[in-house]
PDB file of C-alpha atoms in Angstrom:
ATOM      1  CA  UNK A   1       0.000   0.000   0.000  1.00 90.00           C
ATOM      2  CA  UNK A   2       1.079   3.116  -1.175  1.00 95.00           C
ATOM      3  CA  UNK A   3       0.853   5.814   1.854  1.00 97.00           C
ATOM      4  CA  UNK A   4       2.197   9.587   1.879  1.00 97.00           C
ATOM      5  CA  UNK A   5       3.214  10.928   5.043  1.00 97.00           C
ATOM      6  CA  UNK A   6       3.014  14.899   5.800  1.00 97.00           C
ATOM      7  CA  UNK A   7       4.736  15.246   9.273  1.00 94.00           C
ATOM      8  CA  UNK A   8       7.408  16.945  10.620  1.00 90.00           C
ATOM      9  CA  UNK A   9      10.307  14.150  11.149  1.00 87.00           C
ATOM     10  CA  UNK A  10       9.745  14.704  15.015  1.00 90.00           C
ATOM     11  CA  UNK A  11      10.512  11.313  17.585  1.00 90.00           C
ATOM     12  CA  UNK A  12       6.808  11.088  16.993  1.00 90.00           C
ATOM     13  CA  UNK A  13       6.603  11.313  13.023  1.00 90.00           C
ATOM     14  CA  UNK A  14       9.706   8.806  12.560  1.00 92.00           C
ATOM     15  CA  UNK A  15       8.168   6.792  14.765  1.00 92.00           C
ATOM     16  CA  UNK A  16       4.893   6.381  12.979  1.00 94.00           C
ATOM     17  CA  UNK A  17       6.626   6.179   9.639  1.00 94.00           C
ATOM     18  CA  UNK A  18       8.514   3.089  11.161  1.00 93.00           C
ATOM     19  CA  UNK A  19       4.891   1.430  12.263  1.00 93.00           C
ATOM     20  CA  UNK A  20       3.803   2.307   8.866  1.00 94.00           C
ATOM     21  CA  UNK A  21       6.400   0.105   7.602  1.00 94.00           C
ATOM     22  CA  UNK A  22       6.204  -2.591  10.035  1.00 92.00           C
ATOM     23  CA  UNK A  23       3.003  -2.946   8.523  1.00 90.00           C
ATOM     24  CA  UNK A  24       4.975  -3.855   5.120  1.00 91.00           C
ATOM     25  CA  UNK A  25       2.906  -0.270   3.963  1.00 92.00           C
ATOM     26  CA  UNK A  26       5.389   1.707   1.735  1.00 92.00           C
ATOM     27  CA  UNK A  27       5.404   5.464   3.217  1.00 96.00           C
ATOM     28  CA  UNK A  28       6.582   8.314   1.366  1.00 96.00           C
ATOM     29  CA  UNK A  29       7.512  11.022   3.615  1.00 96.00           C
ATOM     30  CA  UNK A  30       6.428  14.381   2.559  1.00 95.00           C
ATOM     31  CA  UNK A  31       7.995  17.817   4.538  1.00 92.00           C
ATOM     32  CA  UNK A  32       7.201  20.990   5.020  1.00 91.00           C
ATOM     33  CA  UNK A  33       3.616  20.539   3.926  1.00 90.00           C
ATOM     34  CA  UNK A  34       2.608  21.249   0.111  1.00 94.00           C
ATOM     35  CA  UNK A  35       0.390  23.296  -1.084  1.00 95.00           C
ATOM     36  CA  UNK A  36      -2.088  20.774  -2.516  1.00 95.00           C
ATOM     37  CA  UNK A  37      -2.262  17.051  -1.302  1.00 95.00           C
ATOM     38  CA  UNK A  38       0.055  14.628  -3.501  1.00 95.00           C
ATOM     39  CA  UNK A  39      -2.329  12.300  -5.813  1.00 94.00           C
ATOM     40  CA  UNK A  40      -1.541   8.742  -6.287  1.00 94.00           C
ATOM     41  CA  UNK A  41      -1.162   7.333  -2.959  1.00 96.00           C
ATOM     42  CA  UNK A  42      -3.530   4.676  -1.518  1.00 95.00           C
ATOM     43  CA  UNK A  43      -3.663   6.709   1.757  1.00 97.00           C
ATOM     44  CA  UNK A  44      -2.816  10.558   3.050  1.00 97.00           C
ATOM     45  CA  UNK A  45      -1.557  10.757   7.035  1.00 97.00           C
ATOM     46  CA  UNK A  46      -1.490  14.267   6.983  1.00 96.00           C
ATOM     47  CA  UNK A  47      -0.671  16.974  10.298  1.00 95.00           C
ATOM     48  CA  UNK A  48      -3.820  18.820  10.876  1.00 93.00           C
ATOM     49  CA  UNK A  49      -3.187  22.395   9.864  1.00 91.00           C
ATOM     50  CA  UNK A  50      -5.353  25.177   9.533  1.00 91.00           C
ATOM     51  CA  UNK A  51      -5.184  25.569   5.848  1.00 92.00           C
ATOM     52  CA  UNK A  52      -6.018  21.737   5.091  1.00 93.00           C
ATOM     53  CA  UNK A  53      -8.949  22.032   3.617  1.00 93.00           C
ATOM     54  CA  UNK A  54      -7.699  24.294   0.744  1.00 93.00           C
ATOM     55  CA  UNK A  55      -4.929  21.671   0.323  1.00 93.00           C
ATOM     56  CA  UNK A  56      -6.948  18.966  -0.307  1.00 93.00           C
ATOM     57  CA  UNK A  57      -7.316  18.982  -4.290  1.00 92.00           C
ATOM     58  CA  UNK A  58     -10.169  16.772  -5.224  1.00 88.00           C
ATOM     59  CA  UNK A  59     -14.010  17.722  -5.091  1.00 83.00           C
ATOM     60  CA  UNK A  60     -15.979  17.159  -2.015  1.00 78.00           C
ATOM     61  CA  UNK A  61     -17.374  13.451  -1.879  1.00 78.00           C
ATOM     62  CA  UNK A  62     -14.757  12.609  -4.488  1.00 87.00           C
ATOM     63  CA  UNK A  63     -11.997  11.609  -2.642  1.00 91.00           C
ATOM     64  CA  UNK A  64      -8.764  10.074  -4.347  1.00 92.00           C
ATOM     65  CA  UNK A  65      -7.469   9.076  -1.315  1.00 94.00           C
ATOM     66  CA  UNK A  66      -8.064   7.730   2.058  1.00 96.00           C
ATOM     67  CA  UNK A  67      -7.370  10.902   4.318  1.00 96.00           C
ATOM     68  CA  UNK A  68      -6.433  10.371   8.025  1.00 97.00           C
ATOM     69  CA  UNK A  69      -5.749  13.331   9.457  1.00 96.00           C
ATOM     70  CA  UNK A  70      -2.790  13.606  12.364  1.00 95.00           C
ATOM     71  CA  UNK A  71      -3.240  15.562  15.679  1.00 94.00           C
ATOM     72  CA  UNK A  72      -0.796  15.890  18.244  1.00 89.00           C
ATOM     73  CA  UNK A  73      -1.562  14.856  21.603  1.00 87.00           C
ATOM     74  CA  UNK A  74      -1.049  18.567  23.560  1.00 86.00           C
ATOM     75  CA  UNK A  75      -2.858  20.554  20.088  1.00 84.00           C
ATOM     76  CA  UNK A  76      -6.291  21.821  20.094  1.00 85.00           C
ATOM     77  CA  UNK A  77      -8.917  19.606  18.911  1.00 87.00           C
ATOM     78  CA  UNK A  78     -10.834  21.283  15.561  1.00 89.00           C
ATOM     79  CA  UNK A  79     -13.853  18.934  14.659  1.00 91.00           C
ATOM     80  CA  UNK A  80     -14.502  21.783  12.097  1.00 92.00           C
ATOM     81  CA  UNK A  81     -11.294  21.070   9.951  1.00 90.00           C
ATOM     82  CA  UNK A  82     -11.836  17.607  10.389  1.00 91.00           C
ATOM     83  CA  UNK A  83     -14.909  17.962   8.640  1.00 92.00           C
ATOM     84  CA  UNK A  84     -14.242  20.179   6.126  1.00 92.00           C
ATOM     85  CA  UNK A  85     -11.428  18.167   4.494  1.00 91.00           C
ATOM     86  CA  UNK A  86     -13.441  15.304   4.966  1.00 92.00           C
ATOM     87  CA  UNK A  87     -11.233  13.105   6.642  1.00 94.00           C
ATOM     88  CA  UNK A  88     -11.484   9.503   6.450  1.00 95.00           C
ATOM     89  CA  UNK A  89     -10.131   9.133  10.092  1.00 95.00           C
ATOM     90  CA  UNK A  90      -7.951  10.614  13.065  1.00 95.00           C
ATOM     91  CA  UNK A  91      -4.909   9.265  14.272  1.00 95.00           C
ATOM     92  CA  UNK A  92      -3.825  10.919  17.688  1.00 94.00           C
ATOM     93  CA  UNK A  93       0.444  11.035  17.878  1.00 92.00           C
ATOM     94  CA  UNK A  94       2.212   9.744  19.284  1.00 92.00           C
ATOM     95  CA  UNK A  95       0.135   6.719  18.372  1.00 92.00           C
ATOM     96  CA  UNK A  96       0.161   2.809  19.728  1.00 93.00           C
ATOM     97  CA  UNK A  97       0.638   0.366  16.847  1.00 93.00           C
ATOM     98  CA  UNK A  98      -2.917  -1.053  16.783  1.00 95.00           C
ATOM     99  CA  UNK A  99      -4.205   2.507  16.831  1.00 94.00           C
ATOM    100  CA  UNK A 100      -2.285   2.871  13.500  1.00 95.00           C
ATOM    101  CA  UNK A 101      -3.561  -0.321  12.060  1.00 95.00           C
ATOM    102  CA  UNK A 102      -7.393   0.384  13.241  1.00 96.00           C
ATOM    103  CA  UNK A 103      -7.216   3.673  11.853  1.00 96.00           C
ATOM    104  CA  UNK A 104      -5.603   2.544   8.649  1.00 96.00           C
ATOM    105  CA  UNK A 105      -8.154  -0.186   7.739  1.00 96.00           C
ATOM    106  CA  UNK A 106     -11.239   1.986   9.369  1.00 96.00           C
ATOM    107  CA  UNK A 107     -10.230   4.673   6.448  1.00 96.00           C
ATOM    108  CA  UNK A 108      -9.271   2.328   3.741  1.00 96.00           C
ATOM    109  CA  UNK A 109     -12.911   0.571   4.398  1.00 96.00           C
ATOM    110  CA  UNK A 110     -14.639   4.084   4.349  1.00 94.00           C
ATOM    111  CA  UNK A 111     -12.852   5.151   1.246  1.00 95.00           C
ATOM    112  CA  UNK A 112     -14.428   2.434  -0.106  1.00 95.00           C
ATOM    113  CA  UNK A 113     -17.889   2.287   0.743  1.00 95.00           C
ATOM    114  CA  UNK A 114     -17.563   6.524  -0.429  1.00 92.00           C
ATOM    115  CA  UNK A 115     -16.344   4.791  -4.048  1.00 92.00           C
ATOM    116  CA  UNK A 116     -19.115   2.271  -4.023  1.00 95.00           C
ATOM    117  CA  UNK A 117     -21.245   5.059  -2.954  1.00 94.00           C
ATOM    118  CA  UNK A 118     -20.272   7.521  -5.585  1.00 92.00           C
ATOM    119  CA  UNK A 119     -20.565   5.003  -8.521  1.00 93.00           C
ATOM    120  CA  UNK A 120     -24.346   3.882  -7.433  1.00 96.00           C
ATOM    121  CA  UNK A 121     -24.921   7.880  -7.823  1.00 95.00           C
ATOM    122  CA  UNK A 122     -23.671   7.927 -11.031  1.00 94.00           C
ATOM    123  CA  UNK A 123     -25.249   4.596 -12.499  1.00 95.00           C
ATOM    124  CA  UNK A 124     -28.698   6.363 -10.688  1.00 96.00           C
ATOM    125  CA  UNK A 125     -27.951   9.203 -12.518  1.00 96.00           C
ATOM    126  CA  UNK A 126     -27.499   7.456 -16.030  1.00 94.00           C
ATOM    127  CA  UNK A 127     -30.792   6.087 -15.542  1.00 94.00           C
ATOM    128  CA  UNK A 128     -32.725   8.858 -14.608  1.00 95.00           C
ATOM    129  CA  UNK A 129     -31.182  10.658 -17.970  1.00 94.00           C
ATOM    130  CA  UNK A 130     -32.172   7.484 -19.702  1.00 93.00           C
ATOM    131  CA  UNK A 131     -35.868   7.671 -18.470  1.00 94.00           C
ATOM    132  CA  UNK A 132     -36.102  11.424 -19.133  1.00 95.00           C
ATOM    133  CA  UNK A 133     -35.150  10.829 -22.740  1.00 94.00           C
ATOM    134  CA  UNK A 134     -37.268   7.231 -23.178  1.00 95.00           C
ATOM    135  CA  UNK A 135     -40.407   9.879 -21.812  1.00 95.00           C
ATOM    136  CA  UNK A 136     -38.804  12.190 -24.518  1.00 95.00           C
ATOM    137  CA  UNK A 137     -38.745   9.881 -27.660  1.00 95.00           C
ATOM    138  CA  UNK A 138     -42.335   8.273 -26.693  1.00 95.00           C
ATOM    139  CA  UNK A 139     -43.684  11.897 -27.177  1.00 94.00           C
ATOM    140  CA  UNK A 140     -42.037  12.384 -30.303  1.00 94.00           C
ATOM    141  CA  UNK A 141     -42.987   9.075 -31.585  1.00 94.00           C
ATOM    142  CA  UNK A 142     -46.689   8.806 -30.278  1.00 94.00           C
ATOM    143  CA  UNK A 143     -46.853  12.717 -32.110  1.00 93.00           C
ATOM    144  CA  UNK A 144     -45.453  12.203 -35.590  1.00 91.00           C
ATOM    145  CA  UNK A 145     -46.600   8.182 -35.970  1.00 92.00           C
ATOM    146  CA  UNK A 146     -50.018   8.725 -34.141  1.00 93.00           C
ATOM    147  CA  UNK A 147     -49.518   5.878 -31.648  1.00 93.00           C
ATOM    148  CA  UNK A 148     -50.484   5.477 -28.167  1.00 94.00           C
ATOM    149  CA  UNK A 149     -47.869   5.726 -24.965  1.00 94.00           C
ATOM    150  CA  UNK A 150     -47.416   1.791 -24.892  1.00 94.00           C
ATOM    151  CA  UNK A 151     -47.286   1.681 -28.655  1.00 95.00           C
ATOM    152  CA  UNK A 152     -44.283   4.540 -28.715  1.00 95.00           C
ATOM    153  CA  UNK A 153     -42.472   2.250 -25.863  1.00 94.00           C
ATOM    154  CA  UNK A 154     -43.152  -1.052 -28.423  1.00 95.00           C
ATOM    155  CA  UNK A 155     -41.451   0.627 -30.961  1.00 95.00           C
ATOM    156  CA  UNK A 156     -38.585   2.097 -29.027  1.00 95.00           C
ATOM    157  CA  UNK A 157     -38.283  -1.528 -27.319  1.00 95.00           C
ATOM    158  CA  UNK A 158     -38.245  -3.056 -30.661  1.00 95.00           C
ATOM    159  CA  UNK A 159     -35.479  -0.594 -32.136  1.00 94.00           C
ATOM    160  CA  UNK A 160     -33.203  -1.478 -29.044  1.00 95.00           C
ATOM    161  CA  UNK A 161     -33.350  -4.645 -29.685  1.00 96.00           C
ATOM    162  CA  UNK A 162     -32.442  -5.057 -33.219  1.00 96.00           C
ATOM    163  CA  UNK A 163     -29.522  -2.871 -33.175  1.00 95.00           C
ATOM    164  CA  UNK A 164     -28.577  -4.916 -30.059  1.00 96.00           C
ATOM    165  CA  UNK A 165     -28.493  -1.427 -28.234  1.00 95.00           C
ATOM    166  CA  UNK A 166     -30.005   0.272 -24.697  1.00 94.00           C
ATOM    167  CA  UNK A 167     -33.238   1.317 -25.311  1.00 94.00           C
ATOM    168  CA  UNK A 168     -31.701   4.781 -23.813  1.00 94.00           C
ATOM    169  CA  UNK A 169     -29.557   4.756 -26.535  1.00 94.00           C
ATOM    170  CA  UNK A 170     -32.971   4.316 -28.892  1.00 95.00           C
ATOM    171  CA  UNK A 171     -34.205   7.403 -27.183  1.00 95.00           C
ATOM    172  CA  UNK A 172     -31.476   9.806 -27.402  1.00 93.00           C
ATOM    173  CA  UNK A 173     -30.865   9.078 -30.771  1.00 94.00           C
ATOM    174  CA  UNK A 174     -34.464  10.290 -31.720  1.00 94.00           C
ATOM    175  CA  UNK A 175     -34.477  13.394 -29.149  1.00 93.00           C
ATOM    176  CA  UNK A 176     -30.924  14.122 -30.539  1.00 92.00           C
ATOM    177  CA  UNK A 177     -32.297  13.886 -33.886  1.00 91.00           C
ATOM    178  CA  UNK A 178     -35.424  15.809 -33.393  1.00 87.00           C
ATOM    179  CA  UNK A 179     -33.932  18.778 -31.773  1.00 84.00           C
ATOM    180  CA  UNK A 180     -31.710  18.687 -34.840  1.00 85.00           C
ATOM    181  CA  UNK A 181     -34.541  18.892 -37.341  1.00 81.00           C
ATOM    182  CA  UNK A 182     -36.164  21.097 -35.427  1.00 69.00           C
TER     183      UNK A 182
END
């Protein structure tokens, strides 16, 4: 697993990057802090600073990365920057080893589910654009062929099917078309 690492190299910070690779994780230490997230990593452990949430550089519920975000034990807890980089998880330094693995797989897993998440959206999305233009194509086709609603769907159905295509496909075809006639 691929993990950057943006800590100061502090007793605490080397120590975590050695836990990280007891784990058989590969860490790539990052420091000072730049000024947007790396991309390409499996998982960001990255110091809680007060500008993190500009640094982060993908869209919100988009993640490309498992973020963990890294508090010292003595600094100020700030559930507000927490949640507006929308961390994956919280690691508290100097940390035990099983913290680090919990918090590692806890963030990995909800990284995830957010990816599983995001592509049900976008498959939902698909098919409510599908429907819209299947409702779009019946009304073109029950107007210029005279047919009723389940007689426009019959021939849409029937279109799909013998060009071996989505029946969405069908439909945008003829709402492309007809908005290109006119």
């Amino acid at each position: 697993m691929s993990i950057a690492v943006i800590t100061d190299r502090d007793r605490d910070g080397d120590a975590f990057i050695r836990e990280l690779q007891k784990l058989r994780a590969n860490p790539h230490h990052i420091w000072p802090a730049p000024p947007h997230l790396p991309l390409g990593f499996d998982a960001i452990f990255c110091d809680l600073v007060e500008d993190l949430p500009r640094r982060v550089p993908w869209l919100p519920g988009e993640p490309e990365a498992a973020l963990i975000v890294m508090l010292k034990k003595q600094a100020a807890f700030r559930p507000d920057l927490i949640r507006d980089c929308a961390a994956h998880g919280v690691l508290v330094l100097p940390a035990e080893p099983l913290s680090v693995q919990c918090t590692l797989a806890l963030a990995r897993d909800h990284f995830r589910y957010e990816q599983r998440l995001r592509g049900r959206i976008d498959k939902l999305d698909e098919n409510l654009r599908n429907m819209r233009s299947v409702e779009r194509a019946k009304s073109i086709v029950m107007h210029k062929n005279k047919l009723s609603e389940e007689e426009a769907y019959q021939f849409l159905r029937r279109q799909a099917m013998s060009r071996r295509v989505s029946i969405g496909a069908v439909a945008n075809a003829i709402v492309d078309s007809q908005e290109l006639l006119g």
